[in-house]
Tab-separated table of C-alpha atoms and ligand atoms in Angstrom:
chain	number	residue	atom	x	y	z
A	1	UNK	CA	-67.162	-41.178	-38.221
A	2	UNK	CA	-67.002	-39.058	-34.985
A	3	UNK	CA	-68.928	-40.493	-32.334
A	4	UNK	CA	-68.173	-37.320	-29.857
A	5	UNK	CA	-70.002	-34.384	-29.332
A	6	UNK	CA	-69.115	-31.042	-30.717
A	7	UNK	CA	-67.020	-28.722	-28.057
A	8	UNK	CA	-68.914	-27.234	-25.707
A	9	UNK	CA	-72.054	-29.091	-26.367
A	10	UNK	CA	-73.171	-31.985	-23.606
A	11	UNK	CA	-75.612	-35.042	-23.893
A	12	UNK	CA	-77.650	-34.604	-20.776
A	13	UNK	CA	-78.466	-38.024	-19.180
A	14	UNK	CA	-78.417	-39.900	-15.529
A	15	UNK	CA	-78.546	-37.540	-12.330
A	16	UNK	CA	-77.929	-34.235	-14.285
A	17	UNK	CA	-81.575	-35.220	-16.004
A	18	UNK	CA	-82.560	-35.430	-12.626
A	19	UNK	CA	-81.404	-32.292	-11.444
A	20	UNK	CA	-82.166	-30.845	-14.636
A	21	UNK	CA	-86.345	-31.750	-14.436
A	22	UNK	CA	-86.293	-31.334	-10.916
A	23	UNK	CA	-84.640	-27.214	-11.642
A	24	UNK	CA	-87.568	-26.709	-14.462
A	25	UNK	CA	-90.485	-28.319	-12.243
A	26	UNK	CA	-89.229	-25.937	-9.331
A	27	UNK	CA	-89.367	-22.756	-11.551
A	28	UNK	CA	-92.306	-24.090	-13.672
A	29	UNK	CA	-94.159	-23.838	-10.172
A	30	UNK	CA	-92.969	-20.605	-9.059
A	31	UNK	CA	-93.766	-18.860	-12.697
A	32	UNK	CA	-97.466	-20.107	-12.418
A	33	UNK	CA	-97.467	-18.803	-8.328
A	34	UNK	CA	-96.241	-15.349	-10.059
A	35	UNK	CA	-98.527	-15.311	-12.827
A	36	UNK	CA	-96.354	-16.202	-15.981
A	37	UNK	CA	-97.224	-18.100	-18.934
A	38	UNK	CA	-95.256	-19.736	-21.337
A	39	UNK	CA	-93.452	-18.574	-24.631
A	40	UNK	CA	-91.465	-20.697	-26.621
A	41	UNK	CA	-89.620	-18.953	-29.526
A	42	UNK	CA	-87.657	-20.848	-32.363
A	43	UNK	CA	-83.964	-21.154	-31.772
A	44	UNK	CA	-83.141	-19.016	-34.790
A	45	UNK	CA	-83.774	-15.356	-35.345
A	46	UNK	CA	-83.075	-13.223	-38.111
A	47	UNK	CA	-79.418	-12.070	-37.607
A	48	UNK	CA	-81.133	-8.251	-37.278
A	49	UNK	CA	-82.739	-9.432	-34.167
A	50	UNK	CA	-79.714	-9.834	-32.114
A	51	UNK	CA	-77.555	-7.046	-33.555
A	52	UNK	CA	-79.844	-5.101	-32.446
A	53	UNK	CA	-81.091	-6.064	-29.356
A	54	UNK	CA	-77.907	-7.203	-28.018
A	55	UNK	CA	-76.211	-4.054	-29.204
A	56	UNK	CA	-72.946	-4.821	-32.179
A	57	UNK	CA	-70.270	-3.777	-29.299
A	58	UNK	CA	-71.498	-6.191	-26.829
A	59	UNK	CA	-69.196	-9.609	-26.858
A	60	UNK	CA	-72.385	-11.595	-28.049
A	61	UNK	CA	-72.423	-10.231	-31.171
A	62	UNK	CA	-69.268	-9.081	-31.920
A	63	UNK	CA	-67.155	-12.229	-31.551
A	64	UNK	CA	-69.551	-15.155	-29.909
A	65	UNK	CA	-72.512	-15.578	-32.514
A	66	UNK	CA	-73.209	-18.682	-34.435
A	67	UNK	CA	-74.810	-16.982	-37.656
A	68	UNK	CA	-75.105	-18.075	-40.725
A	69	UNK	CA	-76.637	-17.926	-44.272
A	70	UNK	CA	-79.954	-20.576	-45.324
A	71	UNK	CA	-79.814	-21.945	-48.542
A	72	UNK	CA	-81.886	-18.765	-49.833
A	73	UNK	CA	-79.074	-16.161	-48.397
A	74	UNK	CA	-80.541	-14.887	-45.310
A	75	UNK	CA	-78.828	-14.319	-42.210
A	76	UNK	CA	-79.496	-16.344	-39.253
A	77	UNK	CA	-78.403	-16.554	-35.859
A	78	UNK	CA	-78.664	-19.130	-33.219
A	79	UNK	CA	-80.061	-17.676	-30.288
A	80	UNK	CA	-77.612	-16.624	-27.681
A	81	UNK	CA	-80.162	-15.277	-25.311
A	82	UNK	CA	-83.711	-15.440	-24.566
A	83	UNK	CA	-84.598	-11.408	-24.462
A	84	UNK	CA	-84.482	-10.592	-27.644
A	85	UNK	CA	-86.565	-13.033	-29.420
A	86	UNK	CA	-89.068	-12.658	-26.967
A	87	UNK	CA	-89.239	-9.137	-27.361
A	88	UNK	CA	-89.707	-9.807	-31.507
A	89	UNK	CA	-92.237	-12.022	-30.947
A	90	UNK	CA	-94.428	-9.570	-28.125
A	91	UNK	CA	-94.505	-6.525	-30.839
A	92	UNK	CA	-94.615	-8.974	-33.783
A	93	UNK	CA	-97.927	-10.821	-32.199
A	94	UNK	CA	-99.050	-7.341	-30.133
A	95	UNK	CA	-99.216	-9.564	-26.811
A	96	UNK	CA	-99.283	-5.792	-25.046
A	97	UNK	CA	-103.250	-5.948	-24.836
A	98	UNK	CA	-102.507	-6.991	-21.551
A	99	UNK	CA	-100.291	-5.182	-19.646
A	100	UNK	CA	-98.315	-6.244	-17.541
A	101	UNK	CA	-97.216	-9.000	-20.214
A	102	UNK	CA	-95.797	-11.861	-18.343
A	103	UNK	CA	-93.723	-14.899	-19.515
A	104	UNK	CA	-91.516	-17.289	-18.969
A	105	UNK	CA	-89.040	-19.501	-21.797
A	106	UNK	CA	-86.718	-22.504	-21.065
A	107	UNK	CA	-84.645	-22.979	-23.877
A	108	UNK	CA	-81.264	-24.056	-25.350
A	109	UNK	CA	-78.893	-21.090	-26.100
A	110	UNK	CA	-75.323	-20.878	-28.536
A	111	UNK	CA	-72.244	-18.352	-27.859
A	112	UNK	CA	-68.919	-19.562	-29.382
A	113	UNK	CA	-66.981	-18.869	-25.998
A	114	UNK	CA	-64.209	-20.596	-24.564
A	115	UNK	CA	-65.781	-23.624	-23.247
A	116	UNK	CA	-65.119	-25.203	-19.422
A	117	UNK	CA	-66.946	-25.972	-16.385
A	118	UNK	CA	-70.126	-24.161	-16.540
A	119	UNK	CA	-69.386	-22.457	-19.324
A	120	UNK	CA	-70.668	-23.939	-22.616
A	121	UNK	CA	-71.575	-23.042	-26.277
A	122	UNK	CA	-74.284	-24.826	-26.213
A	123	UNK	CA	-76.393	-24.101	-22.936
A	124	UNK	CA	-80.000	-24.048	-21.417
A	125	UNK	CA	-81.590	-20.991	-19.590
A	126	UNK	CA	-84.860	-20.690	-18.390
A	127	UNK	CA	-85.899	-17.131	-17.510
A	128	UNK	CA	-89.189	-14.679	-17.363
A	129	UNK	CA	-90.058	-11.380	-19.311
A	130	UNK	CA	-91.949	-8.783	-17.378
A	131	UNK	CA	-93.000	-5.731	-20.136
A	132	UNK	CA	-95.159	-2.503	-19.732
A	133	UNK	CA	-94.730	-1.218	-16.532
A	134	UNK	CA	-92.124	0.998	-14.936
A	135	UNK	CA	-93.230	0.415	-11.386
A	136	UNK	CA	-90.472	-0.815	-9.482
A	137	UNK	CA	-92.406	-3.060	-7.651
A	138	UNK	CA	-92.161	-5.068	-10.820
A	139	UNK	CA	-88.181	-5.097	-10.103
A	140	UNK	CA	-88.245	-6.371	-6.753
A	141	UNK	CA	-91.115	-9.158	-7.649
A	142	UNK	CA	-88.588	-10.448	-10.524
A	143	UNK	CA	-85.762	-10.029	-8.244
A	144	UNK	CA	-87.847	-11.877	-5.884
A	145	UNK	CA	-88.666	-14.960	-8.132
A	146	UNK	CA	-85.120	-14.968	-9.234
A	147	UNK	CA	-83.893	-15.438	-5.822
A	148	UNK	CA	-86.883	-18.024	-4.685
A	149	UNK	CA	-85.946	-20.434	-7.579
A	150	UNK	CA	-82.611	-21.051	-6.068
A	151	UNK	CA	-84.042	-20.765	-2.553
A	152	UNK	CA	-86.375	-23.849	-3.343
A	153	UNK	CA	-83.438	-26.020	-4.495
A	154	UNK	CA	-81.874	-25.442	-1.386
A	155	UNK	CA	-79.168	-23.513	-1.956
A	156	UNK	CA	-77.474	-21.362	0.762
A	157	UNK	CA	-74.442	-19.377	0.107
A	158	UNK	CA	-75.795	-16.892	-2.908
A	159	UNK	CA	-74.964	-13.312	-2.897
A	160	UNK	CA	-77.431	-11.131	-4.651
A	161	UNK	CA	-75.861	-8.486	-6.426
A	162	UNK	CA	-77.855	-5.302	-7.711
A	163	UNK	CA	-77.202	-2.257	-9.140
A	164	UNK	CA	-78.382	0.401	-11.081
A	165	UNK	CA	-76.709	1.711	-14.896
A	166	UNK	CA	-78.869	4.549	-15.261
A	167	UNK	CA	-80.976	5.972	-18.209
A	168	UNK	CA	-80.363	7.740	-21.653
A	169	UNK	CA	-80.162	10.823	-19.725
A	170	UNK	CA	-77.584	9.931	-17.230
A	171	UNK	CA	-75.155	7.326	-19.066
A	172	UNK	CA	-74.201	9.215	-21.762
A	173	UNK	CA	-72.214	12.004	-18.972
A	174	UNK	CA	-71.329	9.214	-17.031
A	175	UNK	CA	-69.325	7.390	-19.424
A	176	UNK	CA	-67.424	10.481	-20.003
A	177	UNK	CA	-66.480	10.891	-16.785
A	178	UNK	CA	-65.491	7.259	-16.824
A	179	UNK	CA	-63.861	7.992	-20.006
A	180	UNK	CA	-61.791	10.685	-18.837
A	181	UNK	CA	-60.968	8.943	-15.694
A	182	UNK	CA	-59.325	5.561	-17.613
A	183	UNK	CA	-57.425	8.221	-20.700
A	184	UNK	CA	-54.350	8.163	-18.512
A	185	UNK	CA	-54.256	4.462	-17.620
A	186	UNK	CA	-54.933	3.468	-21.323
A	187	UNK	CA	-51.281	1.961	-21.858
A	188	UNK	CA	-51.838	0.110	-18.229
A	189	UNK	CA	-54.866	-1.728	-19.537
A	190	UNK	CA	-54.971	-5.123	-21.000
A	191	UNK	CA	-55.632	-5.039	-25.283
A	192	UNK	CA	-59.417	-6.287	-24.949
A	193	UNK	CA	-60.110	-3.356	-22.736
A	194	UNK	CA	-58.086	-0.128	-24.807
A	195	UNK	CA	-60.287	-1.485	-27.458
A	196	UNK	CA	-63.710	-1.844	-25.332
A	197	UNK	CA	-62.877	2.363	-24.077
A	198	UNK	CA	-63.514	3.392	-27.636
A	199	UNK	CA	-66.707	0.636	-28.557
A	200	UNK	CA	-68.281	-0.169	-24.971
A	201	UNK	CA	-66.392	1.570	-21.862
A	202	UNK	CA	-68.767	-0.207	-19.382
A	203	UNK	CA	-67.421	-3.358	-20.120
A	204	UNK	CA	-63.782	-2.652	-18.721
A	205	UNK	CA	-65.670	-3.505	-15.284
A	206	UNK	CA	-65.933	-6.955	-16.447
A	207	UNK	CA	-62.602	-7.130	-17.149
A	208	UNK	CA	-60.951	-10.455	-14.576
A	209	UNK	CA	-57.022	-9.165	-15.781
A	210	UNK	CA	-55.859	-8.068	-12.331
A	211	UNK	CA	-54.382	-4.715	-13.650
A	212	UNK	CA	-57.542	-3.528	-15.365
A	213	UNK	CA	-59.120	-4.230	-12.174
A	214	UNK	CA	-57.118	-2.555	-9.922
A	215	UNK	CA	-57.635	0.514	-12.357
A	216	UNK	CA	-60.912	0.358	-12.148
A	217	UNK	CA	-61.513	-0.124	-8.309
A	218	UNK	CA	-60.693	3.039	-7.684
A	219	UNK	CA	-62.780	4.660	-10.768
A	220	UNK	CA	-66.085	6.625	-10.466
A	221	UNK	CA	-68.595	4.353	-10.308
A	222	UNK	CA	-71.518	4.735	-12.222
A	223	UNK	CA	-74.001	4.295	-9.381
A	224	UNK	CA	-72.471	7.334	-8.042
A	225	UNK	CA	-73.760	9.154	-11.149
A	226	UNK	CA	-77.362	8.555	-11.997
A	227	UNK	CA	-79.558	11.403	-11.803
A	228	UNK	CA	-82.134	11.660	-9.598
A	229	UNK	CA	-85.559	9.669	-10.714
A	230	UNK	CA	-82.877	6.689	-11.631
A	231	UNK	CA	-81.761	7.176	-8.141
A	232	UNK	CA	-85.120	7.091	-6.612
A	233	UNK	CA	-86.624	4.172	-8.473
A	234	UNK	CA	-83.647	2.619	-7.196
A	235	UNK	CA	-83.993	3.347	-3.803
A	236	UNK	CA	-87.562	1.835	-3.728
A	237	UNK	CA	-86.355	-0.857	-5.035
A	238	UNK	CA	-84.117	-1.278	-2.338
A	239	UNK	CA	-86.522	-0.821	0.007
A	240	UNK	CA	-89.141	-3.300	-1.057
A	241	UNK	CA	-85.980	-6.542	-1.058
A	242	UNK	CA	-85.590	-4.907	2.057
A	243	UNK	CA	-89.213	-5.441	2.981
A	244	UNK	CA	-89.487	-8.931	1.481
A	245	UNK	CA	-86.555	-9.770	3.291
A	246	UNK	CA	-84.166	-11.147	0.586
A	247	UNK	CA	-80.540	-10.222	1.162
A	248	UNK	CA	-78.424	-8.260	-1.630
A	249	UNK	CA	-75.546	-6.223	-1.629
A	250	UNK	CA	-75.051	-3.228	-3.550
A	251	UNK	CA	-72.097	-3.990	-6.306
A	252	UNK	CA	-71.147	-0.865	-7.709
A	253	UNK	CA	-68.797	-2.175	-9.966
A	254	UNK	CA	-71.942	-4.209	-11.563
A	255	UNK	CA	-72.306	-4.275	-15.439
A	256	UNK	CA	-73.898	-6.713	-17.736
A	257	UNK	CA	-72.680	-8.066	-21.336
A	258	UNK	CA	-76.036	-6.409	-23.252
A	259	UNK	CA	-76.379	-2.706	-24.179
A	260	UNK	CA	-80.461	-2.646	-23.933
A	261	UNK	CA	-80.195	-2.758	-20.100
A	262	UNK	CA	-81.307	0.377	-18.197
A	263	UNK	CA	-81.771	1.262	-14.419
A	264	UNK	CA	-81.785	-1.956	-12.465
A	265	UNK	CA	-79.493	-4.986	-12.749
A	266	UNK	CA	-79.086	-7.524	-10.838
A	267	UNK	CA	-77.152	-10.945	-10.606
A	268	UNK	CA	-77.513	-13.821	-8.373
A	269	UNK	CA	-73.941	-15.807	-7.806
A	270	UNK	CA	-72.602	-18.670	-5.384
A	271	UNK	CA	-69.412	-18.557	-3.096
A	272	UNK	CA	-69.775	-22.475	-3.976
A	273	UNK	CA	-69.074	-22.564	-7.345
A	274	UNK	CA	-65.644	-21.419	-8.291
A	275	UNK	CA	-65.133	-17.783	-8.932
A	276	UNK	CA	-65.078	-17.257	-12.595
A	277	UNK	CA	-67.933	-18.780	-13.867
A	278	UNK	CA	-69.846	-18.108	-10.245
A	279	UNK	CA	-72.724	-16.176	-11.586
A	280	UNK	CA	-76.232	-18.870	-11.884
A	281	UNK	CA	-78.334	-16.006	-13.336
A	282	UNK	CA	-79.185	-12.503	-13.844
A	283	UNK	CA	-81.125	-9.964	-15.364
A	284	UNK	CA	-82.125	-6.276	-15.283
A	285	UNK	CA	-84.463	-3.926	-17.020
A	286	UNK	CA	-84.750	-3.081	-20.566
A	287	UNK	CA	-87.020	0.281	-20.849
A	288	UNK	CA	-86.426	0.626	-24.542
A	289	UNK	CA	-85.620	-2.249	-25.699
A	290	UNK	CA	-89.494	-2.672	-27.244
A	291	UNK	CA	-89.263	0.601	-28.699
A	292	UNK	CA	-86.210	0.131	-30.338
A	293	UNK	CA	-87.063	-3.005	-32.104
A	294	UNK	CA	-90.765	-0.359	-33.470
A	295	UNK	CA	-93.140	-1.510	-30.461
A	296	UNK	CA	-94.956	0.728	-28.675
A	297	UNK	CA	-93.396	2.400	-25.408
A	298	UNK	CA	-93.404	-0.763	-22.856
A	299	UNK	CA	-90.669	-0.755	-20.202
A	300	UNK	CA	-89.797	-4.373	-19.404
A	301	UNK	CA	-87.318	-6.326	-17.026
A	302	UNK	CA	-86.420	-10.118	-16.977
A	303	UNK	CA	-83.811	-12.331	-16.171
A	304	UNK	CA	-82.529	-15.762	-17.346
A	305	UNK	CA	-80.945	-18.588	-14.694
A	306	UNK	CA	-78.192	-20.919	-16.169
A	307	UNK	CA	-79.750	-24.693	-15.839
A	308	UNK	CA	-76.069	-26.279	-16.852
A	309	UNK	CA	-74.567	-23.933	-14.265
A	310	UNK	CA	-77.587	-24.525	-11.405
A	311	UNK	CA	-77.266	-28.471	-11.883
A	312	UNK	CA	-73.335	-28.489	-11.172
A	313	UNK	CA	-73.818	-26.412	-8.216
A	314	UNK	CA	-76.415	-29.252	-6.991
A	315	UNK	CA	-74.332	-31.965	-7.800
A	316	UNK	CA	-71.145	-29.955	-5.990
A	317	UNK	CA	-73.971	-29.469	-3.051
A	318	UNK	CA	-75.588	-33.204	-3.092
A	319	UNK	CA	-78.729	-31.211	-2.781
A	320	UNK	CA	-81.050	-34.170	-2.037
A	321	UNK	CA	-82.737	-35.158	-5.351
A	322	UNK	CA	-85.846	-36.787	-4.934
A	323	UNK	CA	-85.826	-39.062	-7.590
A	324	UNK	CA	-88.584	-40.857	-9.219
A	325	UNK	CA	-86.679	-43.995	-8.492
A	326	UNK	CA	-87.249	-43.673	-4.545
A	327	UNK	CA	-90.312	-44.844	-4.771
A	328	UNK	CA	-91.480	-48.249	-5.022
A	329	UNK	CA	-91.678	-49.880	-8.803
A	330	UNK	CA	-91.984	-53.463	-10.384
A	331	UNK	CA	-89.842	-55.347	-12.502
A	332	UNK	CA	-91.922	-58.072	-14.044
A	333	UNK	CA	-90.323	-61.587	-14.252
A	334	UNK	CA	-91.749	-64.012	-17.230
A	335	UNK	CA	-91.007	-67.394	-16.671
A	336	UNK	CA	-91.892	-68.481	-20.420
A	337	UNK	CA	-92.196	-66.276	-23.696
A	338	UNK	CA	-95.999	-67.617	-24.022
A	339	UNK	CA	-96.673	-65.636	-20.719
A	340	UNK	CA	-95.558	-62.252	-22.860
A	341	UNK	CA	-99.102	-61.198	-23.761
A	342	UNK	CA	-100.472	-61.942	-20.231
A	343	UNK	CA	-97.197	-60.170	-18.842
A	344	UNK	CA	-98.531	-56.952	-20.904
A	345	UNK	CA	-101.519	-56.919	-19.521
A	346	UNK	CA	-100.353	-56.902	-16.073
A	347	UNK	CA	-97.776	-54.454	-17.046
A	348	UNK	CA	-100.544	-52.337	-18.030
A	349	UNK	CA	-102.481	-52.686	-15.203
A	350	UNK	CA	-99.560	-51.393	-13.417
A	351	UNK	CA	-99.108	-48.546	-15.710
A	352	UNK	CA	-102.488	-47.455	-14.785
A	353	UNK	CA	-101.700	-47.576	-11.440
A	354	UNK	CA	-98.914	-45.284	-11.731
A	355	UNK	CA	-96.335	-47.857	-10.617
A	356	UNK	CA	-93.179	-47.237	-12.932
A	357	UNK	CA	-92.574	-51.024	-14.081
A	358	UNK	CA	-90.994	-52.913	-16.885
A	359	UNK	CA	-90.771	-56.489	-18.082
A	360	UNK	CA	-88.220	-59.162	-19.094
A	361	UNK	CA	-87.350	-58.940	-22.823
A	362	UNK	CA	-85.462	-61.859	-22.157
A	363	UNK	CA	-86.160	-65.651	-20.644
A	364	UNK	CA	-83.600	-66.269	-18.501
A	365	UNK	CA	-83.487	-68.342	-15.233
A	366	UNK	CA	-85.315	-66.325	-12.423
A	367	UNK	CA	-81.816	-65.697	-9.711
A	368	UNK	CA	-80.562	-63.796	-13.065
A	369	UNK	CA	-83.536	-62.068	-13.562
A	370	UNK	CA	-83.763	-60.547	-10.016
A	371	UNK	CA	-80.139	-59.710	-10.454
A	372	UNK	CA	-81.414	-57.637	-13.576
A	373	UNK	CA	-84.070	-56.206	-11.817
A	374	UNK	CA	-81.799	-55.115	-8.824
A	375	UNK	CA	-79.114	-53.612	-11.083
A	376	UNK	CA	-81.882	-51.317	-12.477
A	377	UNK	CA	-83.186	-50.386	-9.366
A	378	UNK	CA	-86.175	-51.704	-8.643
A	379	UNK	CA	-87.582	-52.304	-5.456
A	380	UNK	CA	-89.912	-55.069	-6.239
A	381	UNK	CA	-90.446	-58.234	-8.561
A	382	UNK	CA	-93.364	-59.791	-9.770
A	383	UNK	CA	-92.774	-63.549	-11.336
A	384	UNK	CA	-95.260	-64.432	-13.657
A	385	UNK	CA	-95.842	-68.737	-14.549
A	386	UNK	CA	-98.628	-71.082	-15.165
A	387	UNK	CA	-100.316	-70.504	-11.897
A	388	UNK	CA	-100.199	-66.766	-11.916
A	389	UNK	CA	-101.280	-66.546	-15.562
A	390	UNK	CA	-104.498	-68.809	-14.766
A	391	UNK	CA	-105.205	-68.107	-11.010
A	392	UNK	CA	-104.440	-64.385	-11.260
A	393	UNK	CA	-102.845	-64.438	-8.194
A	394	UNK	CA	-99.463	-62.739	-8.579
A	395	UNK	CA	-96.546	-63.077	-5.839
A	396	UNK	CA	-94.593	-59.623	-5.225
A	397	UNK	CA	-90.664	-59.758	-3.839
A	398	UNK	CA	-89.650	-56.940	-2.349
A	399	UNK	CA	-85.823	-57.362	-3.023
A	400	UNK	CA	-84.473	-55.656	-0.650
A	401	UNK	CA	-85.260	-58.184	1.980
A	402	UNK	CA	-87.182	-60.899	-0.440
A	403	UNK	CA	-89.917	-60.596	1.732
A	404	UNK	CA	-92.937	-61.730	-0.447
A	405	UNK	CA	-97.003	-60.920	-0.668
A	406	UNK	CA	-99.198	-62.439	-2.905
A	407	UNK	CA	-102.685	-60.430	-4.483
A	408	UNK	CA	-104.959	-61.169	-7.014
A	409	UNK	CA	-104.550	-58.127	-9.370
A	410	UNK	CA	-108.256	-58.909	-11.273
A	411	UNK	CA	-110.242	-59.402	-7.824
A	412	UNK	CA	-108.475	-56.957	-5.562
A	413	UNK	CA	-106.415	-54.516	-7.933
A	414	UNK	CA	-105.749	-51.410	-5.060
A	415	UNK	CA	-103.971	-54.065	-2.862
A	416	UNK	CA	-100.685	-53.450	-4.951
A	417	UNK	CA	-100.424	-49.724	-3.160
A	418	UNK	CA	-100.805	-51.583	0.742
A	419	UNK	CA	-97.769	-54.014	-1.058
A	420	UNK	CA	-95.582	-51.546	-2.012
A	421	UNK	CA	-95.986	-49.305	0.766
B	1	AMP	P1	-76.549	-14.032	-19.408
B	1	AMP	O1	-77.565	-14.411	-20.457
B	1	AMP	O2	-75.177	-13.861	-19.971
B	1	AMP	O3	-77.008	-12.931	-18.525
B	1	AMP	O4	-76.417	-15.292	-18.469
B	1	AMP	C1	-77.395	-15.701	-17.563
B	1	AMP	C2	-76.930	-16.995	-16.949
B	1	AMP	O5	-76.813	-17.997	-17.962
B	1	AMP	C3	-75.540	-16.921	-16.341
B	1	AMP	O6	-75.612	-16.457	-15.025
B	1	AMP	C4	-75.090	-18.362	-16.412
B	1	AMP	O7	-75.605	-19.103	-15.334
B	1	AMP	C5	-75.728	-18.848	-17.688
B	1	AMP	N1	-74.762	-18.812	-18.800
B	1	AMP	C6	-74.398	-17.757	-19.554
B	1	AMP	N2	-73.509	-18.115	-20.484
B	1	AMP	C7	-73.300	-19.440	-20.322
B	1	AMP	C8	-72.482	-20.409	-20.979
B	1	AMP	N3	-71.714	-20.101	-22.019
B	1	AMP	N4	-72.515	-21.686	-20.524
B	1	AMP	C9	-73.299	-22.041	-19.484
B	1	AMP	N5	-74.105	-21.166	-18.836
B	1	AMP	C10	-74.097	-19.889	-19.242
């Protein structure tokens, strides 16, 4: 039998649960400060959804899907992102009553990609969907949150990377221009990118072979080329990071791997991690995505943070974790297996208290038991014999220094906080 895991899918256990619950607590916070509510959407979709939403030129679809047919010969596809099915399931429940329509998802997503640090095919995002308004006041709050979540972990060396990819309007001329600009260098550029100029152009600017980008530095750059109410929606959004005093730099060169996006899009990315798979999250906006899919005009932005990604870059960082094991908890010692139902009890008692605590499965002498206890990190013991069973008076070792107190649990049960303290 195979006892490993398929490639590119992780057990999560030990400190990266740590980080992991302390990432989703973080952002759990911030999307109730900011108004979000939760949607949780099955991790399959009809193929249709993706194809789509995603767009069938994008990378997603074309080569990194994990779709296949059910038993009664439908298509299915494992989610790869969180958009999409969020967007089926706001027109497909009419959650547009009202507008803004604000949530948030944290959820596991597939791509069949090449898998290596912080890049894997099976991976967690958490992210927020922000539909029915075209302010961009809306852009700069998501931007906003985006950039808070990784502020709150403690994390210093981001960049912030916007920039705008313009509208139906101005695209379509764009990419021409773009087009005609790359013609002559076709032969120069690698064989993923002479076939992305004839399905998705914009996608050569992704491109990490050094020749392709040093033909494209020097390319017209579509933020150069939007027309004029892109331009301006992106100047106010400009001016309100400006105003809330978050940092970004304008990357002109900026493209994302989905075809819904429109106007703004942003990435968030740290010198810390190493530069390939650098980027912890992004997002932009989507104004007709809804539409597209048959749901009424609403024009939408969101973004979606990498939680496999963020939790390396804390463990790289030693951002302080503060665990649930810093604090003080009880190991309870049983001296004899007829003390097992009194031992419950007590362990209940503790329970109640919030006091994270276990119990001996096994009667051992009590120098091995401590041992056990101090190998799992506790901080205190409680040994429970005769006397303690009848008296009620239980005797607490702290182990680090086996400095001991004794309390009567029944008669005085609040001492145990002055004990631990
Ligand atoms: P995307 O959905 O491609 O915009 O990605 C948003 C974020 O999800 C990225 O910035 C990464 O942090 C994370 N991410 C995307 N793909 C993967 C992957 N294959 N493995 C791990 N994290 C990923």
């Amino acid at each position: 039998m195979v006892i490993n895991s398929p490639r590119g899918t992780a057990d999560i256990f030990g400190d990266d649960i740590i980080c992991r619950n302390l990432i989703i607590e973080q952002a759990k916070k911030l999307f109730k400060l900011f108004n979000y509510s939760q949607i949780i959407t099955p991790a399959f979709e009809h193929t249709e959804v993706f194809d789509r939403g995603i767009g069938q030129s994008t990378d997603i679809v074309k080569k990194e899907m994990y779709t296949f047919l059910d038993r009664k010969g439908r298509s299915l596809t494992l989610r790869p992102e969180g958009t999409a099915p969020v967007v089926r399931a706001i027109i497909e429940h009419k959650l547009y009553s009202k507008i803004p329509v604000k949530l948030f998802y944290i959820g596991n997503m597939f791509r069949y990609e090449r898998p290596q640090k912080g890049r894997m095919r099976e991976f967690w995002q958490l992210g927020v969907e922000a539909a029915g308004v075209d302010n961009p006041v809306i852009d700069a709050e998501v931007i906003w949150l985006l950039a808070l979540i990784f502020e709150t972990l403690g994390f210093k060396k981001l960049k912030l990377l916007v920039n705008s990819v313009g509208c139906a309007d101005c695209r379509p001329p764009y990419i021409n221009i773009f087009k005609g600009y790359i013609k002559p260098h076709l032969e120069s550029l690698c064989s993923d990118c002479r076939e992305r100029y004839d399905t998705n152009p914009l996608r050569i600017f992704d491109c990490k072979v050094p020749s392709c980008a040093k033909i494209i530095s020097s390319s017209p750059k579509i933020y150069s080329n939007i027309c004029s109410s892109c331009a301006k929606h992106f100047n106010t959004v400009t001016d309100l990071l400006k105003a809330l005093n978050i940092p970004f730099v304008i990357k002109e060169e900026l493209v994302r791997g989905f075809d819904y996006y429109t106007r703004t899009i942003f990435e968030i990315i740290s010198e810390d991690l190493e530069s390939v798979q650098n980027a912890l999250g992004g997002g932009g906006r989507y104004d007709k995505l809804i539409e597209q899919f048959g749901g009424p005009p609403l024009p939408s932005i969101g973004f979606a943070v990498g939680i496999d990604r963020t939790i390396v870059l804390m463990k790289q960082l030693s951002v302080s974790l503060s665990k649930e094991d810093s604090q003080s908890n009880v190991f309870v010692i049983l001296l004899e297996r007829r003390f097992e139902k009194y031992g419950l009890e007590f362990l209940n008692y503790l329970r109640k208290c919030d006091i994270r605590s276990d119990i001996s499965f096994e009667i051992k002498k009590v120098g091995a038991q401590i041992k056990l206890a101090k190998k799992n990190e506790f901080t205190h013991a409680a040994v429970i014999g005769e006397d303690e069973a009848t008296s009620g008076n239980i005797t607490v070792k702290k182990l680090a220094d086996f400095t001991q107190n004794q309390f009567n649990w029944k008669k005085d049960p609040h001492k145990i906080y002055d004990i631990l303290k």
